[in-house]
XYZ file of C-alpha atoms in Angstrom:
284
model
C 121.114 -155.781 -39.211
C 123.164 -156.099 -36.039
C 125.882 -159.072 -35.600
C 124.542 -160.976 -32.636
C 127.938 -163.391 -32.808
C 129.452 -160.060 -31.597
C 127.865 -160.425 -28.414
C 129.032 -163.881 -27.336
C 132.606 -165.088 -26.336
C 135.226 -166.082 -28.635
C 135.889 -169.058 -27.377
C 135.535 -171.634 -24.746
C 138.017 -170.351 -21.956
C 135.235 -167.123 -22.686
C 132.641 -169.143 -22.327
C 133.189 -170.623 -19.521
C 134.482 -167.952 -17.527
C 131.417 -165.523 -18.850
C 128.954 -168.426 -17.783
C 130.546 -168.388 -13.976
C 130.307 -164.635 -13.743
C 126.986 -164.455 -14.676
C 126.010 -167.192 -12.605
C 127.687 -165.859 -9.763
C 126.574 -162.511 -9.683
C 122.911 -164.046 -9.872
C 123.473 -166.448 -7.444
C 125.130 -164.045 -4.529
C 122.024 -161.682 -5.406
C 119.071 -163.630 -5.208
C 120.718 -166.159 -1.649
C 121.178 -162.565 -0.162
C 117.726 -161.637 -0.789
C 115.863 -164.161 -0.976
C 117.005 -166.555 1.591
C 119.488 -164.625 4.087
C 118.113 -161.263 4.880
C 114.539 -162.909 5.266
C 116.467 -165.524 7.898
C 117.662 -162.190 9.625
C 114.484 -160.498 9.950
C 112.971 -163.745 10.957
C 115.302 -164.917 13.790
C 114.788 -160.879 14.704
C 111.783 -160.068 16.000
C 112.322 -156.394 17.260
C 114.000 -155.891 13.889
C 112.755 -152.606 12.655
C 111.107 -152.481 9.035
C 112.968 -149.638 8.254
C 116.341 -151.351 7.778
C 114.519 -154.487 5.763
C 113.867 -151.820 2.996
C 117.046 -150.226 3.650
C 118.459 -153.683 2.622
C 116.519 -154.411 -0.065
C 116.541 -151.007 -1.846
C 120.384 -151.213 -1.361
C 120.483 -155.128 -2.632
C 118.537 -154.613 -6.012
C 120.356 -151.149 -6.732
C 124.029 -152.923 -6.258
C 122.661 -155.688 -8.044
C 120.770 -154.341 -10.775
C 123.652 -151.601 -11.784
C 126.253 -154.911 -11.451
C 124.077 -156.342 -14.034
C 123.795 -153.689 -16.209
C 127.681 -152.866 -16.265
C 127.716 -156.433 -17.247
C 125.844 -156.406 -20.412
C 127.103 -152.453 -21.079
C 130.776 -154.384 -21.513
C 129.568 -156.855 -23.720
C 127.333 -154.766 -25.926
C 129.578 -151.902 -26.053
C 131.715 -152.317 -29.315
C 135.461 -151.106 -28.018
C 137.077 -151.750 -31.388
C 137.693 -149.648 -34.424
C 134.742 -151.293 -36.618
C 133.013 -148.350 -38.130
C 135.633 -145.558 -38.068
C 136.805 -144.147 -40.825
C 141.042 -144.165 -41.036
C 143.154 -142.739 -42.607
C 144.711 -144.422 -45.513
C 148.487 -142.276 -44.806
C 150.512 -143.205 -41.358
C 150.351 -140.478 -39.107
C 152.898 -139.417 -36.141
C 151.851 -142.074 -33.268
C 150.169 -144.639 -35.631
C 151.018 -148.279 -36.683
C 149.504 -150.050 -39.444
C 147.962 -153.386 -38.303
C 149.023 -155.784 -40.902
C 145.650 -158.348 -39.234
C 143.190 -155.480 -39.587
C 144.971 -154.173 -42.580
C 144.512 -151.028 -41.691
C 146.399 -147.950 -39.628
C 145.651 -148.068 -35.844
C 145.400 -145.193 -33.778
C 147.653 -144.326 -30.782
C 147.327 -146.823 -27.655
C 144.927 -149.445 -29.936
C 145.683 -152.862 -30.223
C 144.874 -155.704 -31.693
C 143.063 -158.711 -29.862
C 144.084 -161.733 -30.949
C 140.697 -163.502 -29.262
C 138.329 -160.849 -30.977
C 140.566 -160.118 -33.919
C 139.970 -156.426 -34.350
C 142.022 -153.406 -32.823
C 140.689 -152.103 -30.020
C 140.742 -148.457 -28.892
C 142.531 -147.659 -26.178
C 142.806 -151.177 -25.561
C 143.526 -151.941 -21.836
C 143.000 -155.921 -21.799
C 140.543 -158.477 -22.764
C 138.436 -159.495 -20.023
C 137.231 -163.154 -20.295
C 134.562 -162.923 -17.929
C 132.998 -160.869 -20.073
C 134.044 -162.662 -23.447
C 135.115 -158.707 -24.338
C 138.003 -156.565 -24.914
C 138.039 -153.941 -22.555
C 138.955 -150.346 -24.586
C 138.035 -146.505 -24.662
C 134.181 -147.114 -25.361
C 133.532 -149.458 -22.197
C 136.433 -148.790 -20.268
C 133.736 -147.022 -17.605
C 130.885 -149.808 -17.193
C 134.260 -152.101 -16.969
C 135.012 -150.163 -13.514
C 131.474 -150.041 -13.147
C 131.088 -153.788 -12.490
C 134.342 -154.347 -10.447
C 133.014 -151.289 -8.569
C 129.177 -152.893 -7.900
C 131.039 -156.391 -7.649
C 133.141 -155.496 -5.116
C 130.349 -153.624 -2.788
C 128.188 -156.817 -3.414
C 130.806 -159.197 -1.997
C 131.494 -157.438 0.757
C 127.912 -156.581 1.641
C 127.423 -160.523 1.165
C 129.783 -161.420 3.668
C 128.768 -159.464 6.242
C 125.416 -160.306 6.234
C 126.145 -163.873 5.748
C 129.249 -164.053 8.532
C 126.506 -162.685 11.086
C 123.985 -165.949 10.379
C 127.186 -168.369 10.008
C 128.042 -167.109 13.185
C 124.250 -167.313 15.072
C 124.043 -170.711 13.363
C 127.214 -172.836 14.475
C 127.467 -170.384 17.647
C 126.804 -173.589 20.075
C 129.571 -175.845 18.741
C 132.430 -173.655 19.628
C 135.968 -174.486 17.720
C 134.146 -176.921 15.711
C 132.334 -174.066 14.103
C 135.753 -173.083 12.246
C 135.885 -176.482 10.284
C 132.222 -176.164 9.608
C 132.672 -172.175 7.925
C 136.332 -173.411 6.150
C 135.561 -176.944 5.381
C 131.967 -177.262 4.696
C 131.681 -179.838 2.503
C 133.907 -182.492 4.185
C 132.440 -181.728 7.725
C 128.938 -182.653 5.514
C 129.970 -185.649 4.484
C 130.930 -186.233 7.341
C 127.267 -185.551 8.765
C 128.046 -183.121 11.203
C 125.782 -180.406 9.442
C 123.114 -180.515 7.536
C 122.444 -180.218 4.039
C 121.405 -176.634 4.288
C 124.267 -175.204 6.519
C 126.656 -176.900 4.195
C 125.297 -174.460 1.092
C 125.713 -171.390 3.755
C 128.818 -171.961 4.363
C 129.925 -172.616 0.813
C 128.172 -168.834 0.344
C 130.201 -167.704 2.703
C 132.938 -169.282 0.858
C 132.154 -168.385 -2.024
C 131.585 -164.641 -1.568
C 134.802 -164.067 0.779
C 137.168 -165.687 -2.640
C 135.148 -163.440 -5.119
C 135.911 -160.228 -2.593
C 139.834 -161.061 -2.322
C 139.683 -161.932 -6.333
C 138.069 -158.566 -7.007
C 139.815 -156.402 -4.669
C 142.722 -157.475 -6.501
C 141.638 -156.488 -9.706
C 139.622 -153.091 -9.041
C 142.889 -151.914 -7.202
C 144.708 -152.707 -9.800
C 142.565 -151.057 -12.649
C 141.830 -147.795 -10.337
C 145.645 -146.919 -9.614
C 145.920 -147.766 -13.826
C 143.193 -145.202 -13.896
C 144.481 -142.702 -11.665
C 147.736 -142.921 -13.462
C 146.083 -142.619 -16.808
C 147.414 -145.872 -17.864
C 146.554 -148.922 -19.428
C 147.738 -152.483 -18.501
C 150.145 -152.352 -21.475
C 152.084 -148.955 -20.178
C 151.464 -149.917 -16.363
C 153.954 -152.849 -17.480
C 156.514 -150.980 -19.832
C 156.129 -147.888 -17.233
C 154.454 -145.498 -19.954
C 153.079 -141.984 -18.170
C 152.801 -139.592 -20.785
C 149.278 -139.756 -20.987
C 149.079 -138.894 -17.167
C 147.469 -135.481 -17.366
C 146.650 -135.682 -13.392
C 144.127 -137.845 -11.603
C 140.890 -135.472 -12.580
C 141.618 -135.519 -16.390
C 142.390 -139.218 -15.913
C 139.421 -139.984 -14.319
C 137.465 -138.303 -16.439
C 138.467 -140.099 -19.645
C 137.649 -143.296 -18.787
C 134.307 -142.452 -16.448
C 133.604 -139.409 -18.753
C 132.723 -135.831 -18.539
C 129.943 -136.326 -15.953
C 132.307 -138.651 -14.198
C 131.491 -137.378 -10.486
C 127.945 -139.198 -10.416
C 128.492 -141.654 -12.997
C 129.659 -144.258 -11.275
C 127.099 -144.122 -9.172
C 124.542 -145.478 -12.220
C 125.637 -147.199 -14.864
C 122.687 -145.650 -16.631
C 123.796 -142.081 -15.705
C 124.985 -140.321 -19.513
C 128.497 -139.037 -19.501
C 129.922 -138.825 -22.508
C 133.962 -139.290 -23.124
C 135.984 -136.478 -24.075
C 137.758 -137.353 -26.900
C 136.862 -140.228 -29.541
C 139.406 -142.635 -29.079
C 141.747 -141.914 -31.644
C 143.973 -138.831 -30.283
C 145.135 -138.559 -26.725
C 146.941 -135.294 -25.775
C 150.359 -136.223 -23.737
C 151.339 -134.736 -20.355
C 154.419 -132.452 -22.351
C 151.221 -130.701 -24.187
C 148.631 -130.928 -21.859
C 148.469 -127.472 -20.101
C 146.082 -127.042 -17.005
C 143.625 -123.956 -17.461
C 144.711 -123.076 -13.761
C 148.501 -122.205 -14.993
C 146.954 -119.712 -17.618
């Protein structure tokens, strides 16, 4: 019988934070469907049908594969429950004196979700998950689909913030920055207040995520995780294919186009070759 409790967040910082990312992907997908690309087409009448499905074929794929990368982090179990170790220390291993058992090379142990983790790059609390070997891809996944979304959301909502305080001129610049004071203050309505708060909204969750996917793609690149990226570890950098490749898998040139698409890892998580005995196939 599976362990449900292994699907929710440790605690209530992961709680929180997993409740706001939800939310927010939810909420970005359904205003920019449901509320501003209708507006568009509506205030456009020589707008051509094509594009409407254009934008809505594009809006549910980005936001159906952000969802799904979503609930692939959670579900995926990145820790060593269910392997089989060996009882003796080998060359590279620790013993884990929490798990009481010997780790594997690059694992470590979560002190939120008390288990070693695989390749353990970080615990991500917006997903209430450690982030490790096994869902290391739907992990870029999401800050990939994530990051499209918010920037597709901006533009389409900076072209109706625009069209809709367009008349008021240097005013317009308090009403986009400072929505809700410039409400209270009743120079906008109810409903322009939200918009701009969208607007808001999506333009912090673009600079947050930027941040973080460039981050995790040069660690990827690189063939690091966050703990060698900060002690300035690159043995395992076995060039930027072979990097790629292990955390998107073998099928790694269309799979993060889908999180659906299979691609399975090359290796299991346990042994890593290093660049000294890597050798490329094209120096044979």
């Amino acid at each position: 019988m599976p362990d449900f409790k292994r699907y929710l967040p440790k605690n209530r910082m992961d709680s929180m934070a997993t409740v706001f990312a939800f939310f927010g992907i939810n909420l970005i997908a359904f205003f920019e469907l449901l509320y501003v690309l209708p507006d568009i087409v509506e205030t456009s009448p020589n707008y051509p049908a094509s594009a409407k499905w254009a934008h809505l074929v594009c809006g549910w794929y980005i936001y159906l594969n952000a969802l799904s990368s979503f609930w692939k982090v959670i579900a995926t179990d990145p820790s060593i429950r269910g392997l089989i170790l060996p009882t003796m220390t080998r060359t590279g291993w620790r013993y884990c004196p929490y798990c009481e058992c010997n780790a594997p090379p690059r694992s470590y142990h979560c002190y939120v979700c008390k288990l070693c983790v695989l390749r353990r790059d970080h615990h991500c609390v917006f997903t209430g998950n450690c982030i490790g070997h096994r869902n290391h891809r739907y992990y870029m996944s999401l800050m990939i689909f994530c990051w499209v979304a918010a920037l597709y959301a901006c533009i389409l909502n900076f072209s109706i913030v625009l069209r809709v305080f367009a008349e008021t001129g240097p005013l317009a610049i308090f009403k986009i920055l400072l929505p809700f004071l410039v409400w209270v203050l009743r120079y906008i309505s109810y409903g322009e207040m939200l918009l701009s708060a969208m607007l808001l909204f999506c333009m912090a969750t673009l600079m947050m995520v930027s941040a973080l996917l460039f981050y995790h793609v040069r660690n990827m690149f690189c063939g690091q995780i966050t703990t060698e990226r900060t002690h300035q570890v690159f043995k395992y950098d076995l060039g930027w294919e072979r990097n790629v490749k292990a955390v998107f898998g073998k099928n790694w040139k269309f799979a993060w186009l889908c999180t659906w698409i299979p691609s399975s890892l090359p290796g299991d998580g346990c042994e890593f070759p290093v660049h000294s005995e890597y050798e490329n196939p094209k120096d044979v």
